[in-house]
Amino acid sequence: MPFAEVSTDIITQFTAIVGNENVIVDAEKRFAYSHDETEDYSFLPDVVLKPTTPEEISAIMRLCNQHHIAVTPRGGGTGLSGGALPIEKGVVISMERFNKIISIDELNLQATVEPGVITEVFQNAVKEKGLFYPPDPASRGSCFIGGNVSENSGGPKAVKYGVTRDYVLNLEVVLPTGDIIWTGANVLKNSTGYNLTQLMCGSEGTLGIITKIVFKLRGLPQKSVLLLMPFVTNEEACKAIAEIFRAGITPSGMEFFEREAAMKTIDYCEKIYAAKVTTQFPENMDAYLLCELDGNDDEVLMRDAERVMAVVENFQAGEILFADSELQKEELWKIRKNISPGVQAYSLNKAEDVVVPRANLPKLIVGIKQIGHRYGFNSVCYGHLGDGNLHINVLKEQMSDEDWNTKVNDGIAEIFSLAVSLGGTLSGEHGIGIAKKPFMNIAMREANLHVMRGIKKAFDPNGILNPGKIF
Amino acid sequence: MPFAEVSTDIITQFTAIVGNENVIVDAEKRFAYSHDETEDYSFLPDVVLKPTTPEEISAIMRLCNQHHIAVTPRGGGTGLSGGALPIEKGVVISMERFNKIISIDELNLQATVEPGVITEVFQNAVKEKGLFYPPDPASRGSCFIGGNVSENSGGPKAVKYGVTRDYVLNLEVVLPTGDIIWTGANVLKNSTGYNLTQLMCGSEGTLGIITKIVFKLRGLPQKSVLLLMPFVTNEEACKAIAEIFRAGITPSGMEFFEREAAMKTIDYCEKIYAAKVTTQFPENMDAYLLCELDGNDDEVLMRDAERVMAVVENFQAGEILFADSELQKEELWKIRKNISPGVQAYSLNKAEDVVVPRANLPKLIVGIKQIGHRYGFNSVCYGHLGDGNLHINVLKEQMSDEDWNTKVNDGIAEIFSLAVSLGGTLSGEHGIGIAKKPFMNIAMREANLHVMRGIKKAFDPNGILNPGKIF
């Protein structure tokens, strides 16, 4: 059944719900809501709405459900799989006005926030109270915390502290039918019915619209050390990772990047920040690991750092840089966090996000380069290799559009098949959205997809919410 | 639609699937599968089957689905909410022959096991490799690890290390339709479609039958200290807990028990172990906290222990016992772990398992005693109070059957309402099963239950798997 168009009568009703100033019909203004950071996709919605309460969203959903109008919820627009794009047109609900931190409960180590709060704003508010919200996506300066929940974002700290879903205790959600529910309770453990909270995390806005989030917090670690470790080959770097964990050390960051990623990002950073990068990246090296250790005890940290260095000595590694000033640590993290926009600035690319068991990384990274060689594409690899999550930016460079849309996709399918054959899967933290949807059958059997479709139907009987995503 | 009876023809077909020796029809032998550790419930199944492969279970499910026969999966039979009881008769599938630890992967810190492995057997196998599987239910010596996943079991370590679901990476599941799926991948982070893995955890055997589990493991902490801290009142003990966490300390155990729980359990332990308990529990105290700290560094541990003691000084507490020998630690944990059977041996009881935000525990515990006073029942309280999870054993003692089945249930409903009003919920780790099912509407709105029923239908269109549980 095709979706209905948004008529002027419906617009009038939207206006009655959210007020005139929160209904965007102007085409130029709508355009900003037609794309995110996924390749060059763009889909113009019929109308953009900016509600501020769950009740307003409920009224919108009831109306759209009744008239079979497609609704796409949108956070900060930093998604890398197209999850927030209105591919069936209709309504975009922008969550930008849900931007309040409702409470930070220091006694229970919990916080209640609205989904439109920018992740970094929330991190800093919590930090001011001596507390810690670990998930830290590279886009933290502009992404919304609700988008983080919907895509189950990770970031560098996930290796020690877990991903977004590990911090979500409870969610207020407006269902596609307009019902407003809390998915669970504000508790650390819960065996009371099906875990709707965890089901919502990573469901990419297809099951309901999150309007409040109760997060678990932690105490803030007071100290950290940062090591930049160069390796002669990608494979040697990947091999070292599993051995570091096997030695019983749990770094709070274990980031990998190819030399090419570092070089392109240094160019990019020097341009946008208009400042020279001072860190010297040892030459004649193919890959680097950025290893962070955190805690509250200098001695324990130094002992662990020495143990990491002792492990790395068994591999073909260069001289390790021990970042000893806050300034140098910041510079190294700035480079790491700018790899994605840095590569983006260099060439149109497809950003993949596979994940495998850590010890299978060497086979993965060697295989990816062989596949690229066979299909004729370059790729830049980097990512959170401590938890087995590799980002692969496949570059268009001078490739023809035809090759880009056919040959390259076949190569990417091979990369996914390789990841799955190594016990892994398609996406570690970016989600499926529309960009990875054609590849879902590589990771799942029809029976899985059948169950997922049934779950979707349980929440959204008419299929109006974020249609055409995931499966 | 009523369930079909298990005819002799169906029995013949079951025999063809699992072999004659794995089909139990003898009434006396079936009786062992009619009850668990929940109150005095007993429901006799028509037949008990003991398959050993997912394919056998698949064949059983297809047959039962076709003939509309109720199927109830069963683990170790230690459940406290009746989740494994065949209330609609039909088939019990006992998972006792799925008892293999398939692999312990030291490089990836993962293990793959069958669900019929006894939890303690798995813990020990992992420990032998210097690794750590933290979930530690009191019934670990007889419960099955698959039951732990299905009820999302916790135990004392959950306060620092999380509950069972935090260790589940991937599950092989036979769906009620007979399809066999893996729910996810063997990876630490995953944003590839709906999180079926987490949905299975805590679903109490109503969505599918788990046939393999991939667990995440940790490094084994090498050292621990244990403090027994007496308090003049329950309320003071509860107040101290929140302050200990607020001081930035994360104990690896923070157990609470009333003096009455300790005394009854000491009697019980002295009887069943035929050995005197040597620990002196300070008198004139209403409650005790058992606080464990673990790690790898003696100095850090001693420093944290001193910080805990400094916090406790601000409350009405007695002299703290610092358990300094392995023998004394063992004895204290033995007493803690035997509270449930100890109270059980004393009187028929209803075991509740509410959970609230930690700082609301003082209000909860005071309220529970007031409710008991009003309804005329005694209760023994204990539990994992570091994560806000309180067990309340409501005692029958000399109460009439009529009062037990009506008045007491009204009182329990009030306890649940109190927990929910404090931001908590019905069950932290025991599940809902049949025992808490009448109270679900206290914790959830109809819209929640409606979605849960839809999820159930997506997995089990004919409603044959573990019918009548949860909602």
PDB file of C-alpha atoms in Angstrom, chain A residues 106-110 151-152 154-155 158 163 165-166 175 179-183 185-196 198-199 202-204 206-207 242-243 246 297 300 303 355-360 384 386-387 389 423-432 440 443-445 447-448 451-452 454-456 458-459 470-471, chain B residues 106-110 151-152 154-155 158 163 165-166 175 179-183 185-196 198-199 202-204 206-207 242-243 246 297 300 303 355-360 384 386-387 389 423-432 440 443-445 447-448 451-452 454-456 458-459 470-471:
ATOM      1  CA  GLU A 106      24.293  11.754  41.618  1.00  0.00           C
ATOM      2  CA  LEU A 107      23.025   9.410  44.316  1.00  0.00           C
ATOM      3  CA  ASN A 108      21.775   6.773  41.887  1.00  0.00           C
ATOM      4  CA  LEU A 109      24.370   7.482  39.198  1.00  0.00           C
ATOM      5  CA  GLN A 110      21.647   8.050  36.621  1.00  0.00           C
ATOM      6  CA  GLU A 151      22.055   3.343  16.082  1.00  0.00           C
ATOM      7  CA  ASN A 152      23.669   1.865  19.225  1.00  0.00           C
ATOM      8  CA  GLY A 154      30.105   3.008  20.130  1.00  0.00           C
ATOM      9  CA  GLY A 155      33.325   4.951  19.800  1.00  0.00           C
ATOM     10  CA  ALA A 158      33.516   0.922  24.007  1.00  0.00           C
ATOM     11  CA  VAL A 163      28.470   0.796  23.752  1.00  0.00           C
ATOM     12  CA  ARG A 165      22.998   0.333  24.852  1.00  0.00           C
ATOM     13  CA  ASP A 166      25.051  -0.713  27.877  1.00  0.00           C
ATOM     14  CA  LEU A 175       4.770   4.103  19.465  1.00  0.00           C
ATOM     15  CA  ASP A 179       0.669   5.187  22.605  1.00  0.00           C
ATOM     16  CA  ILE A 180       3.335   6.492  24.979  1.00  0.00           C
ATOM     17  CA  ILE A 181       5.189   3.875  27.018  1.00  0.00           C
ATOM     18  CA  TRP A 182       8.197   3.494  29.268  1.00  0.00           C
ATOM     19  CA  THR A 183      10.102   0.438  28.066  1.00  0.00           C
ATOM     20  CA  ALA A 185      12.299   0.827  34.839  1.00  0.00           C
ATOM     21  CA  ASN A 186      15.118   2.990  36.197  1.00  0.00           C
ATOM     22  CA  VAL A 187      16.992  -0.018  37.532  1.00  0.00           C
ATOM     23  CA  LEU A 188      20.290  -1.766  36.981  1.00  0.00           C
ATOM     24  CA  LYS A 189      18.763  -5.209  36.488  1.00  0.00           C
ATOM     25  CA  ASN A 190      15.374  -6.203  35.230  1.00  0.00           C
ATOM     26  CA  SER A 191      13.703  -9.547  34.489  1.00  0.00           C
ATOM     27  CA  THR A 192      10.163  -8.257  34.085  1.00  0.00           C
ATOM     28  CA  GLY A 193       8.834  -9.234  30.669  1.00  0.00           C
ATOM     29  CA  TYR A 194      10.577  -8.853  27.325  1.00  0.00           C
ATOM     30  CA  ASN A 195      13.456  -6.407  27.206  1.00  0.00           C
ATOM     31  CA  LEU A 196      11.857  -3.647  25.152  1.00  0.00           C
ATOM     32  CA  GLN A 198      17.348  -3.282  24.559  1.00  0.00           C
ATOM     33  CA  LEU A 199      15.116  -3.966  21.576  1.00  0.00           C
ATOM     34  CA  GLY A 202      19.878  -0.026  17.649  1.00  0.00           C
ATOM     35  CA  SER A 203      16.421  -0.303  16.041  1.00  0.00           C
ATOM     36  CA  GLU A 204      17.189   2.778  13.938  1.00  0.00           C
ATOM     37  CA  THR A 206      11.779   1.952  13.095  1.00  0.00           C
ATOM     38  CA  LEU A 207       9.900   0.818  16.222  1.00  0.00           C
ATOM     39  CA  ALA A 242      44.684  -9.805  20.531  1.00  0.00           C
ATOM     40  CA  GLU A 243      47.918 -10.415  22.449  1.00  0.00           C
ATOM     41  CA  ARG A 246      45.346 -11.873  26.226  1.00  0.00           C
ATOM     42  CA  ASP A 297      46.253   5.167  40.113  1.00  0.00           C
ATOM     43  CA  VAL A 300      48.907   0.869  38.050  1.00  0.00           C
ATOM     44  CA  ARG A 303      52.723  -0.769  35.040  1.00  0.00           C
ATOM     45  CA  VAL A 355      33.031  -6.266  13.187  1.00  0.00           C
ATOM     46  CA  VAL A 356      34.696  -9.621  13.867  1.00  0.00           C
ATOM     47  CA  PRO A 357      36.080 -11.468  16.890  1.00  0.00           C
ATOM     48  CA  ARG A 358      39.296  -9.647  17.766  1.00  0.00           C
ATOM     49  CA  ALA A 359      41.692 -12.483  16.987  1.00  0.00           C
ATOM     50  CA  ASN A 360      40.324 -12.733  13.445  1.00  0.00           C
ATOM     51  CA  HIS A 384      38.010   0.479  17.084  1.00  0.00           C
ATOM     52  CA  GLY A 386      40.105  -3.435  20.416  1.00  0.00           C
ATOM     53  CA  ASP A 387      36.548  -4.600  20.019  1.00  0.00           C
ATOM     54  CA  ASN A 389      35.219  -3.087  14.796  1.00  0.00           C
ATOM     55  CA  GLY A 423      32.291 -14.982  12.983  1.00  0.00           C
ATOM     56  CA  GLY A 424      31.499 -11.305  12.467  1.00  0.00           C
ATOM     57  CA  THR A 425      28.779  -9.195  10.963  1.00  0.00           C
ATOM     58  CA  LEU A 426      27.933  -6.144   8.816  1.00  0.00           C
ATOM     59  CA  SER A 427      27.806  -3.304  11.307  1.00  0.00           C
ATOM     60  CA  GLY A 428      29.356  -2.677  14.687  1.00  0.00           C
ATOM     61  CA  GLU A 429      27.994   0.803  15.344  1.00  0.00           C
ATOM     62  CA  HIS A 430      26.754   2.603  12.229  1.00  0.00           C
ATOM     63  CA  GLY A 431      23.602   0.574  11.661  1.00  0.00           C
ATOM     64  CA  ILE A 432      22.071  -0.795   8.451  1.00  0.00           C
ATOM     65  CA  MET A 440      21.457  -8.097   5.114  1.00  0.00           C
ATOM     66  CA  ALA A 443      24.471 -11.790   7.760  1.00  0.00           C
ATOM     67  CA  MET A 444      21.079 -13.386   8.406  1.00  0.00           C
ATOM     68  CA  ARG A 445      18.861 -16.213   7.352  1.00  0.00           C
ATOM     69  CA  ALA A 447      14.026 -16.913   9.454  1.00  0.00           C
ATOM     70  CA  ASN A 448      15.824 -14.047  11.250  1.00  0.00           C
ATOM     71  CA  VAL A 451      11.078 -12.644  13.007  1.00  0.00           C
ATOM     72  CA  MET A 452      12.331  -9.054  12.668  1.00  0.00           C
ATOM     73  CA  GLY A 454       7.068  -9.666  12.888  1.00  0.00           C
ATOM     74  CA  ILE A 455       8.596  -7.493  15.629  1.00  0.00           C
ATOM     75  CA  LYS A 456       8.243  -4.461  13.395  1.00  0.00           C
ATOM     76  CA  ALA A 458       4.025  -5.654  16.660  1.00  0.00           C
ATOM     77  CA  PHE A 459       5.149  -2.055  17.129  1.00  0.00           C
ATOM     78  CA  ILE A 470      17.120  -2.302   7.788  1.00  0.00           C
ATOM     79  CA  PHE A 471      15.140  -5.050   5.947  1.00  0.00           C
TER      80      PHE A 471
ATOM     81  CA  GLU B 106      41.309 -17.743  25.134  1.00  0.00           C
ATOM     82  CA  LEU B 107      42.393 -15.442  22.323  1.00  0.00           C
ATOM     83  CA  ASN B 108      38.963 -13.863  21.847  1.00  0.00           C
ATOM     84  CA  LEU B 109      37.878 -14.235  25.485  1.00  0.00           C
ATOM     85  CA  GLN B 110      34.779 -16.123  24.420  1.00  0.00           C
ATOM     86  CA  GLU B 151      15.667 -15.670  33.321  1.00  0.00           C
ATOM     87  CA  ASN B 152      18.545 -13.190  32.979  1.00  0.00           C
ATOM     88  CA  GLY B 154      22.199 -12.025  38.357  1.00  0.00           C
ATOM     89  CA  GLY B 155      23.767 -12.883  41.673  1.00  0.00           C
ATOM     90  CA  ALA B 158      26.212  -8.248  39.095  1.00  0.00           C
ATOM     91  CA  VAL B 163      23.992  -9.785  34.813  1.00  0.00           C
ATOM     92  CA  ARG B 165      22.658 -10.854  29.489  1.00  0.00           C
ATOM     93  CA  ASP B 166      25.762  -8.660  29.657  1.00  0.00           C
ATOM     94  CA  LEU B 175      12.115 -21.229  16.973  1.00  0.00           C
ATOM     95  CA  ASP B 179      13.563 -22.911  12.200  1.00  0.00           C
ATOM     96  CA  ILE B 180      17.074 -22.816  13.643  1.00  0.00           C
ATOM     97  CA  ILE B 181      18.737 -19.391  13.798  1.00  0.00           C
ATOM     98  CA  TRP B 182      21.726 -17.633  15.289  1.00  0.00           C
ATOM     99  CA  THR B 183      20.466 -14.441  16.872  1.00  0.00           C
ATOM    100  CA  ALA B 185      27.300 -12.750  15.738  1.00  0.00           C
ATOM    101  CA  ASN B 186      30.260 -13.604  17.971  1.00  0.00           C
ATOM    102  CA  VAL B 187      31.189  -9.955  18.371  1.00  0.00           C
ATOM    103  CA  LEU B 188      31.433  -7.375  21.138  1.00  0.00           C
ATOM    104  CA  LYS B 189      29.328  -4.757  19.364  1.00  0.00           C
ATOM    105  CA  ASN B 190      26.605  -5.161  16.813  1.00  0.00           C
ATOM    106  CA  SER B 191      24.236  -2.744  15.063  1.00  0.00           C
ATOM    107  CA  THR B 192      22.928  -5.154  12.444  1.00  0.00           C
ATOM    108  CA  GLY B 193      19.155  -5.361  12.695  1.00  0.00           C
ATOM    109  CA  TYR B 194      17.045  -5.825  15.806  1.00  0.00           C
ATOM    110  CA  ASN B 195      18.843  -7.188  18.827  1.00  0.00           C
ATOM    111  CA  LEU B 196      17.332 -10.669  18.931  1.00  0.00           C
ATOM    112  CA  GLN B 198      19.077  -9.379  24.033  1.00  0.00           C
ATOM    113  CA  LEU B 199      15.408 -10.047  23.347  1.00  0.00           C
ATOM    114  CA  GLY B 202      15.110 -12.967  30.050  1.00  0.00           C
ATOM    115  CA  SER B 203      12.292 -14.108  27.743  1.00  0.00           C
ATOM    116  CA  GLU B 204      11.742 -17.134  29.999  1.00  0.00           C
ATOM    117  CA  THR B 206       8.659 -18.270  25.550  1.00  0.00           C
ATOM    118  CA  LEU B 207      10.266 -17.197  22.248  1.00  0.00           C
ATOM    119  CA  ALA B 242      24.156   4.556  48.254  1.00  0.00           C
ATOM    120  CA  GLU B 243      26.877   6.527  50.035  1.00  0.00           C
ATOM    121  CA  ARG B 246      28.675   7.819  45.772  1.00  0.00           C
ATOM    122  CA  ASP B 297      46.457  -4.979  43.500  1.00  0.00           C
ATOM    123  CA  VAL B 300      44.349  -0.542  45.916  1.00  0.00           C
ATOM    124  CA  ARG B 303      42.711   1.576  50.270  1.00  0.00           C
ATOM    125  CA  VAL B 355      14.390  -3.888  42.254  1.00  0.00           C
ATOM    126  CA  VAL B 356      14.564  -0.099  42.712  1.00  0.00           C
ATOM    127  CA  PRO B 357      17.131   2.659  42.175  1.00  0.00           C
ATOM    128  CA  ARG B 358      19.716   2.152  44.911  1.00  0.00           C
ATOM    129  CA  ALA B 359      19.066   5.406  46.778  1.00  0.00           C
ATOM    130  CA  ASN B 360      15.385   4.487  47.177  1.00  0.00           C
ATOM    131  CA  HIS B 384      21.838  -7.799  46.086  1.00  0.00           C
ATOM    132  CA  GLY B 386      24.299  -2.824  45.623  1.00  0.00           C
ATOM    133  CA  ASP B 387      22.193  -2.945  42.472  1.00  0.00           C
ATOM    134  CA  ASN B 389      17.649  -5.803  44.021  1.00  0.00           C
ATOM    135  CA  GLY B 423      11.140   3.930  40.007  1.00  0.00           C
ATOM    136  CA  GLY B 424      11.571   0.168  40.268  1.00  0.00           C
ATOM    137  CA  THR B 425       9.880  -2.974  39.033  1.00  0.00           C
ATOM    138  CA  LEU B 426       8.670  -6.476  39.904  1.00  0.00           C
ATOM    139  CA  SER B 427      11.666  -8.658  39.208  1.00  0.00           C
ATOM    140  CA  GLY B 428      15.396  -8.058  39.111  1.00  0.00           C
ATOM    141  CA  GLU B 429      16.535 -11.588  38.296  1.00  0.00           C
ATOM    142  CA  HIS B 430      13.929 -14.295  39.020  1.00  0.00           C
ATOM    143  CA  GLY B 431      11.560 -13.512  36.169  1.00  0.00           C
ATOM    144  CA  ILE B 432       7.773 -13.372  36.058  1.00  0.00           C
ATOM    145  CA  MET B 440       2.295  -7.452  35.630  1.00  0.00           C
ATOM    146  CA  ALA B 443       4.598  -2.542  36.276  1.00  0.00           C
ATOM    147  CA  MET B 444       3.306  -2.012  32.735  1.00  0.00           C
ATOM    148  CA  ARG B 445       0.649  -0.325  30.744  1.00  0.00           C
ATOM    149  CA  ALA B 447       0.378  -0.787  25.447  1.00  0.00           C
ATOM    150  CA  ASN B 448       3.548  -2.503  26.758  1.00  0.00           C
ATOM    151  CA  VAL B 451       3.665  -4.982  22.116  1.00  0.00           C
ATOM    152  CA  MET B 452       4.999  -7.970  24.066  1.00  0.00           C
ATOM    153  CA  GLY B 454       2.946  -9.035  19.299  1.00  0.00           C
ATOM    154  CA  ILE B 455       6.594 -10.013  19.767  1.00  0.00           C
ATOM    155  CA  LYS B 456       5.499 -13.388  21.102  1.00  0.00           C
ATOM    156  CA  ALA B 458       6.287 -12.968  15.709  1.00  0.00           C
ATOM    157  CA  PHE B 459       8.277 -15.857  17.167  1.00  0.00           C
ATOM    158  CA  ILE B 470       4.780 -13.688  31.776  1.00  0.00           C
ATOM    159  CA  PHE B 471       1.550 -12.127  30.393  1.00  0.00           C
TER     160      PHE B 471
END
